[in-house]
mmCIF file of C-alpha atoms in Angstrom:
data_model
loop_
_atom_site.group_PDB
_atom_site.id
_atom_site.type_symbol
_atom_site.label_atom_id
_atom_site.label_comp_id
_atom_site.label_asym_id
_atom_site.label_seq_id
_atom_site.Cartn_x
_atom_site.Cartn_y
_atom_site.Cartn_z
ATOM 1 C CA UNK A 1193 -2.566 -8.258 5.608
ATOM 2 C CA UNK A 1194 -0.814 -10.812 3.719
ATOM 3 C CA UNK A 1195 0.541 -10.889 -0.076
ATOM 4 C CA UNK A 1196 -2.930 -11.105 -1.125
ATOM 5 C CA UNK A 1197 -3.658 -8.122 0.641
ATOM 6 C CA UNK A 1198 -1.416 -6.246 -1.573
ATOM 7 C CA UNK A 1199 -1.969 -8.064 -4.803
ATOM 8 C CA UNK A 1200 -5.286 -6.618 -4.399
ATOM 9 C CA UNK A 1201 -5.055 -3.332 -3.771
ATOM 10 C CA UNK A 1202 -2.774 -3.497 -6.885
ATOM 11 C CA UNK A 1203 -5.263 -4.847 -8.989
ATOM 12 C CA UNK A 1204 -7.917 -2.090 -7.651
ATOM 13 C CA UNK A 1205 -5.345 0.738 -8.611
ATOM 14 C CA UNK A 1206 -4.960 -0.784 -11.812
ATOM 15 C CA UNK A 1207 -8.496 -0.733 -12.292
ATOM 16 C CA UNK A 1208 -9.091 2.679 -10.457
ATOM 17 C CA UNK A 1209 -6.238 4.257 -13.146
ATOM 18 C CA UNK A 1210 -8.090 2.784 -16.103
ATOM 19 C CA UNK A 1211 -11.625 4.077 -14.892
ATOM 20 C CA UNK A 1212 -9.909 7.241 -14.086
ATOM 21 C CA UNK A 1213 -6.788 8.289 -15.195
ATOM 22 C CA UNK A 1214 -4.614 9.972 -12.648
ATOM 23 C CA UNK A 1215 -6.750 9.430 -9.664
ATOM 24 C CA UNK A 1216 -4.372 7.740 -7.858
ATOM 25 C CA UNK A 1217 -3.082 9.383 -4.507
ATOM 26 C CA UNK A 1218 -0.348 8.949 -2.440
ATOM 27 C CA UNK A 1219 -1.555 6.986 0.912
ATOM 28 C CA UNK A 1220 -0.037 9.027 3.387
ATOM 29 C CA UNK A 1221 -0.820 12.624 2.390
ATOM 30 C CA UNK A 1222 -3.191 12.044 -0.892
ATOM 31 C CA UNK A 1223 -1.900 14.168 -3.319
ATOM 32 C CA UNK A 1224 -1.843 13.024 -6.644
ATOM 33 C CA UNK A 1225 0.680 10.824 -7.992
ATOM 34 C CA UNK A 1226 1.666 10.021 -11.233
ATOM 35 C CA UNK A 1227 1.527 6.442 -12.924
ATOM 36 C CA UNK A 1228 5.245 5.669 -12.022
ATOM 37 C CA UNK A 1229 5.332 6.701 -8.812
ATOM 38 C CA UNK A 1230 7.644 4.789 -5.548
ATOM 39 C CA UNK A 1231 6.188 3.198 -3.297
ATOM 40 C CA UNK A 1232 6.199 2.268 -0.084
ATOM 41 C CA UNK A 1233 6.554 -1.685 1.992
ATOM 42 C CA UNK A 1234 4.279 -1.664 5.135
ATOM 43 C CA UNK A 1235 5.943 -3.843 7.637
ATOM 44 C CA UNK A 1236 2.952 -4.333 9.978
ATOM 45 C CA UNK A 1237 0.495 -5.375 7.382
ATOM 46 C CA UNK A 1238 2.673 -6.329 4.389
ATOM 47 C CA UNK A 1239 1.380 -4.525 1.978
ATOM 48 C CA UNK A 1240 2.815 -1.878 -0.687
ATOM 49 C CA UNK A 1241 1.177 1.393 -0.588
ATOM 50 C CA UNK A 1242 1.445 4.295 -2.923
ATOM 51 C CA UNK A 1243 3.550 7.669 -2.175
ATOM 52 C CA UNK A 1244 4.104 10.764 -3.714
ATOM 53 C CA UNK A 1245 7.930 12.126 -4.335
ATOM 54 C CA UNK A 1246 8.049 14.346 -1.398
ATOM 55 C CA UNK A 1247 6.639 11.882 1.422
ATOM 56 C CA UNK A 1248 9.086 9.173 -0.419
ATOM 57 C CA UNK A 1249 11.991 11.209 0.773
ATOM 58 C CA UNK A 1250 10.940 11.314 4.545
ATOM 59 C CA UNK A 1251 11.452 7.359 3.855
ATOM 60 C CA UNK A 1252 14.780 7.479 2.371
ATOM 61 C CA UNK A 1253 17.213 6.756 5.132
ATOM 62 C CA UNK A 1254 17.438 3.447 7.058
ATOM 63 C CA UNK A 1255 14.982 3.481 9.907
ATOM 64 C CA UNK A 1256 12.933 6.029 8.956
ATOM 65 C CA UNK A 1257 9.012 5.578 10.246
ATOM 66 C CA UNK A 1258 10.855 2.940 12.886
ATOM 67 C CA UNK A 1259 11.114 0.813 10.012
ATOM 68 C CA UNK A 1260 7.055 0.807 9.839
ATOM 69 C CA UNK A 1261 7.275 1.865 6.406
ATOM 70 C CA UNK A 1262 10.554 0.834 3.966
ATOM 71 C CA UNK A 1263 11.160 2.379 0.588
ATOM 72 C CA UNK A 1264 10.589 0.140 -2.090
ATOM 73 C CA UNK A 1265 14.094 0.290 -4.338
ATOM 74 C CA UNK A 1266 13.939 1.290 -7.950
ATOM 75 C CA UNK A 1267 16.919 -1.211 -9.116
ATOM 76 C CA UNK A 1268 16.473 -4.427 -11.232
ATOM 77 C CA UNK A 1269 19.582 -6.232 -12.039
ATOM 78 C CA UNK A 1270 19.626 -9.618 -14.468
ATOM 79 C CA UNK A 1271 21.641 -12.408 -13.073
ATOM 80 C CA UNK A 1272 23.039 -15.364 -14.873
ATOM 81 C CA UNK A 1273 21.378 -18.188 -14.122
ATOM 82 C CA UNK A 1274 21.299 -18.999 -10.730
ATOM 83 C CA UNK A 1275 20.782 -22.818 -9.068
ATOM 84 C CA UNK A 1276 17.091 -22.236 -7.355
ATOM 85 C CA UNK A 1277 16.839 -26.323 -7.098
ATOM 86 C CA UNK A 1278 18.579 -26.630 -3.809
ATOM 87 C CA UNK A 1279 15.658 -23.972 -2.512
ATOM 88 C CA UNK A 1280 13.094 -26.753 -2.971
ATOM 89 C CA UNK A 1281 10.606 -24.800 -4.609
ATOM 90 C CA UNK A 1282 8.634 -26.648 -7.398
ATOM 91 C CA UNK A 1283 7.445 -24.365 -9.585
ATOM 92 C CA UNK A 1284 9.267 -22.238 -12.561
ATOM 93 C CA UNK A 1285 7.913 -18.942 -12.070
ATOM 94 C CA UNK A 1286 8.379 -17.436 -8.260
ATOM 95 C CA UNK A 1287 10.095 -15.133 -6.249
ATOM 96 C CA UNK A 1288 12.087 -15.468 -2.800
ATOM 97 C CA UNK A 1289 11.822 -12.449 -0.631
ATOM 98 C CA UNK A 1290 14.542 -12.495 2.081
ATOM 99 C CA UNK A 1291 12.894 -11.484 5.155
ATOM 100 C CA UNK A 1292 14.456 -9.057 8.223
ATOM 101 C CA UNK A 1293 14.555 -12.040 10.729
ATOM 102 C CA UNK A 1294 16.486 -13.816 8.644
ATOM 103 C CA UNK A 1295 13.836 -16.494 7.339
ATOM 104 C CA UNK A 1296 13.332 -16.451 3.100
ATOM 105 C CA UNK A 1297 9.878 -16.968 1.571
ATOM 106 C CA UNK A 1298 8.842 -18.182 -2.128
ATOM 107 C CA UNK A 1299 5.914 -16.768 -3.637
ATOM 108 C CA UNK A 1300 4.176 -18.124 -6.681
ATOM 109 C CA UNK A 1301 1.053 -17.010 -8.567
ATOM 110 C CA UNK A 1302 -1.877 -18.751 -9.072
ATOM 111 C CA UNK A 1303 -5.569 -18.178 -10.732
ATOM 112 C CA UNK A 1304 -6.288 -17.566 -7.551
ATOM 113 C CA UNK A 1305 -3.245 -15.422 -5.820
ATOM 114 C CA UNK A 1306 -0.315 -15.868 -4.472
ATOM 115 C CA UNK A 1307 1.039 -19.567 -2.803
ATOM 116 C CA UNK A 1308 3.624 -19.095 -0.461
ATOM 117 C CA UNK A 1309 6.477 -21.142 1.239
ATOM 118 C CA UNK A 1310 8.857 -20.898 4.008
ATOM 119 C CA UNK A 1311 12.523 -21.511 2.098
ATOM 120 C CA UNK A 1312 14.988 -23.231 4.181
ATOM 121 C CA UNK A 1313 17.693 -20.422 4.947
ATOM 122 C CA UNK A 1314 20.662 -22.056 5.189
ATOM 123 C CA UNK A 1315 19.867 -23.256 1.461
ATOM 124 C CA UNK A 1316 19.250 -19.770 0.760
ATOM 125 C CA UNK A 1317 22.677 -18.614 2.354
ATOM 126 C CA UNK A 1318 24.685 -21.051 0.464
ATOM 127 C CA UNK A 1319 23.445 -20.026 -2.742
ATOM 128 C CA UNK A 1320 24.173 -16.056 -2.062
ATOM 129 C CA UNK A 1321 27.708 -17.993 -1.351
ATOM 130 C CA UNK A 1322 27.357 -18.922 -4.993
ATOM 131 C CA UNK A 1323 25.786 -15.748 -6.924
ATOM 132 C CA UNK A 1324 27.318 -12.659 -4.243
ATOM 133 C CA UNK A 1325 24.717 -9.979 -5.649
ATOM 134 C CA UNK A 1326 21.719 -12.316 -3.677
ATOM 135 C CA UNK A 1327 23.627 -11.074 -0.483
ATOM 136 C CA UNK A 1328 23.141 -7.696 -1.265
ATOM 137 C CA UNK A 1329 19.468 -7.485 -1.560
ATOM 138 C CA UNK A 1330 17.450 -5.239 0.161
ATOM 139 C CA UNK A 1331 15.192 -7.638 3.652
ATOM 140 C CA UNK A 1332 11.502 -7.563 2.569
ATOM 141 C CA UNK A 1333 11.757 -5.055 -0.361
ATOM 142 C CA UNK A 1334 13.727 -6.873 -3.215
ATOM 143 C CA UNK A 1335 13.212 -10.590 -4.378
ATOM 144 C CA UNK A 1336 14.935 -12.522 -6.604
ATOM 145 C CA UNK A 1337 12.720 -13.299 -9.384
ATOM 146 C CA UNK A 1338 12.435 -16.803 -11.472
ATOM 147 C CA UNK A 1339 11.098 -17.701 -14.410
ATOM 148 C CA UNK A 1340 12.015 -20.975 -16.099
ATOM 149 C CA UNK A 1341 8.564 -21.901 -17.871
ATOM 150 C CA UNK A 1342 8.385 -22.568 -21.489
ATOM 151 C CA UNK A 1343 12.189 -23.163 -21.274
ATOM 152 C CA UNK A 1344 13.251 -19.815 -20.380
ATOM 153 C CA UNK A 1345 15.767 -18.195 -18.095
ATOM 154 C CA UNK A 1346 15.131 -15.291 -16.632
ATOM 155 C CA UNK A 1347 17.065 -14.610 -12.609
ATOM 156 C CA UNK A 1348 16.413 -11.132 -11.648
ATOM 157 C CA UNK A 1349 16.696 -9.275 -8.109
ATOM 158 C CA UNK A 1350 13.934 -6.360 -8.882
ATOM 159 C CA UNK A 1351 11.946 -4.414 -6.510
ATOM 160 C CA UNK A 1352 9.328 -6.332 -4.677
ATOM 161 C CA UNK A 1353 6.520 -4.159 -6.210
ATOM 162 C CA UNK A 1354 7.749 -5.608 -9.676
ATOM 163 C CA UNK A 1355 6.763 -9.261 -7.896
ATOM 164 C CA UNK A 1356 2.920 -8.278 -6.956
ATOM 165 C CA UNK A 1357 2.815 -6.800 -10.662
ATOM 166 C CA UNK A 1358 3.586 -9.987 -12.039
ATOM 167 C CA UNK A 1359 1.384 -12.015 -9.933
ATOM 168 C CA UNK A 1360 -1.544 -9.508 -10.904
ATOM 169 C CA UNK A 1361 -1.011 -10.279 -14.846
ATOM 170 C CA UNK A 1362 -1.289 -14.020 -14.417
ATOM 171 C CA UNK A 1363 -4.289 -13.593 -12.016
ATOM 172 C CA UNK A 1364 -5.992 -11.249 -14.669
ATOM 173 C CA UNK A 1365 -5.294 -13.552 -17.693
ATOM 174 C CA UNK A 1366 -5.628 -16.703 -16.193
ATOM 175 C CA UNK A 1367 -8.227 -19.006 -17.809
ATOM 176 C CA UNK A 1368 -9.558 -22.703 -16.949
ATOM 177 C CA UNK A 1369 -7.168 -25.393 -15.343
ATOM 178 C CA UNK A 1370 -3.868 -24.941 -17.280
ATOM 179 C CA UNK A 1371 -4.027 -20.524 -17.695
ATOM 180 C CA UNK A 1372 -5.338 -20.364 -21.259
ATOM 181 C CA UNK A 1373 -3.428 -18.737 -24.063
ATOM 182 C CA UNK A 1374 -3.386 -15.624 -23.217
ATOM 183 C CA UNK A 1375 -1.146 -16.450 -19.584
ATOM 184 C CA UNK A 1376 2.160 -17.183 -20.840
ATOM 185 C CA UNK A 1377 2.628 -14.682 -23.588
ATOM 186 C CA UNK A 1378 1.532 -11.970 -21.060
ATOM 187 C CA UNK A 1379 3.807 -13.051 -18.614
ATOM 188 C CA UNK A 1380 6.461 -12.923 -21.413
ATOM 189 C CA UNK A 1381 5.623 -9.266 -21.834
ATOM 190 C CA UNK A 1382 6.235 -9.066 -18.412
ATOM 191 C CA UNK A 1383 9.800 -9.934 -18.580
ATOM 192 C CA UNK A 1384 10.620 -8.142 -21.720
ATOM 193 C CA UNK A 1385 9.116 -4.811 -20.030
ATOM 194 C CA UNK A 1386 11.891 -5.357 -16.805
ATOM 195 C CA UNK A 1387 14.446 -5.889 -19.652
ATOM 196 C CA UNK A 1388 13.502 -2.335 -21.409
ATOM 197 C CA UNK A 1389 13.283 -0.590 -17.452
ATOM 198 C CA UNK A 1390 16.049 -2.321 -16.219
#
């Protein structure tokens, strides 16, 4: 399943918590799991899923579930601002995921999901060269995460769960051809949350 995949299934357990608080389960044994729970990134079908504490520690070391399943990291660290031209993306708000076979993708939402590029990766390995935290991120779990609309400056490496959370609050307030009013301030809210969990 692609990014889509898992934007959706965010969105329904968004919309599963509000219809019924605390029904969500953990995907591999179902027991109940609280709103902040970890989660899990599904190599085969790239998707996040759900799990509970106890399954998340069968996950904890490298290689566990033959690298099927990888924890999704907790850590979000702000960077200064970091030179994302040279990457050739066009857009202000996206995130680059590097990727285990060395290849870096850019993912941007839309009304109607996520768009997504292939980055070039020797442009992304010279600008880890520049910003040294960028080489320490986590293959297919962490992203470095830009937003430069409305003038702002926001670098962050977060978890890549944080990503498909963001692209869910522009697809839900989206309206008409430019996103509405209600868009931008949301996605401002957005930011400020990582700032208060970071």
């Amino acid at each position: 399943m692609t990014t889509d995949g898992a934007l959706a299934r965010l969105i329904r357990s968004s919309a599963d918590r509000t219809a019924t608080a605390g029904a969500e389960t953990c995907d591999l044994c179902a027991a109940p799991v609280p709103d902040e729970h970890a989660h899990l990134y599904d190599t085969g079908h790239e998707e996040v899923r759900c799990v509970c504490g106890p399954c998340s520690v069968l996950f904890a070391e490298t290689g566990a579930g033959d690298g099927h399943y990888r924890l999704v990291p907790r850590r979000r660290i702000r960077l200064p601002e970091v030179d994302t031209a040279a990457l050739g993306v066009p857009v202000g708000l996206v995130f680059f995921v590097p990727r285990a076979d060395g290849t870096v993708t850019a993912e941007g939402p839309s009304p109607a999901g996520a768009m997504r590029w292939e980055v070039d990766a020797a442009a992304w390995r010279r600008l880890a060269g520049t910003c040294p935290p960028l080489a320490t991120m986590e293959p297919e779990v962490e992203a470095l995460l830009v937003n430069t609309v409305h003038g702002l400056d926001h670098h962050w490496i977060v978890p890549v769960d944080d990503c498909y959370r963001m692209i869910a609050v522009v697809r839900r307030e989206w309206r008409g051809l430019s996103g509405g009013g209600r868009v931008w301030p949301a996605v401002e809210r957005f930011f400020e949350d990582l700032t208060e969990r970071s």
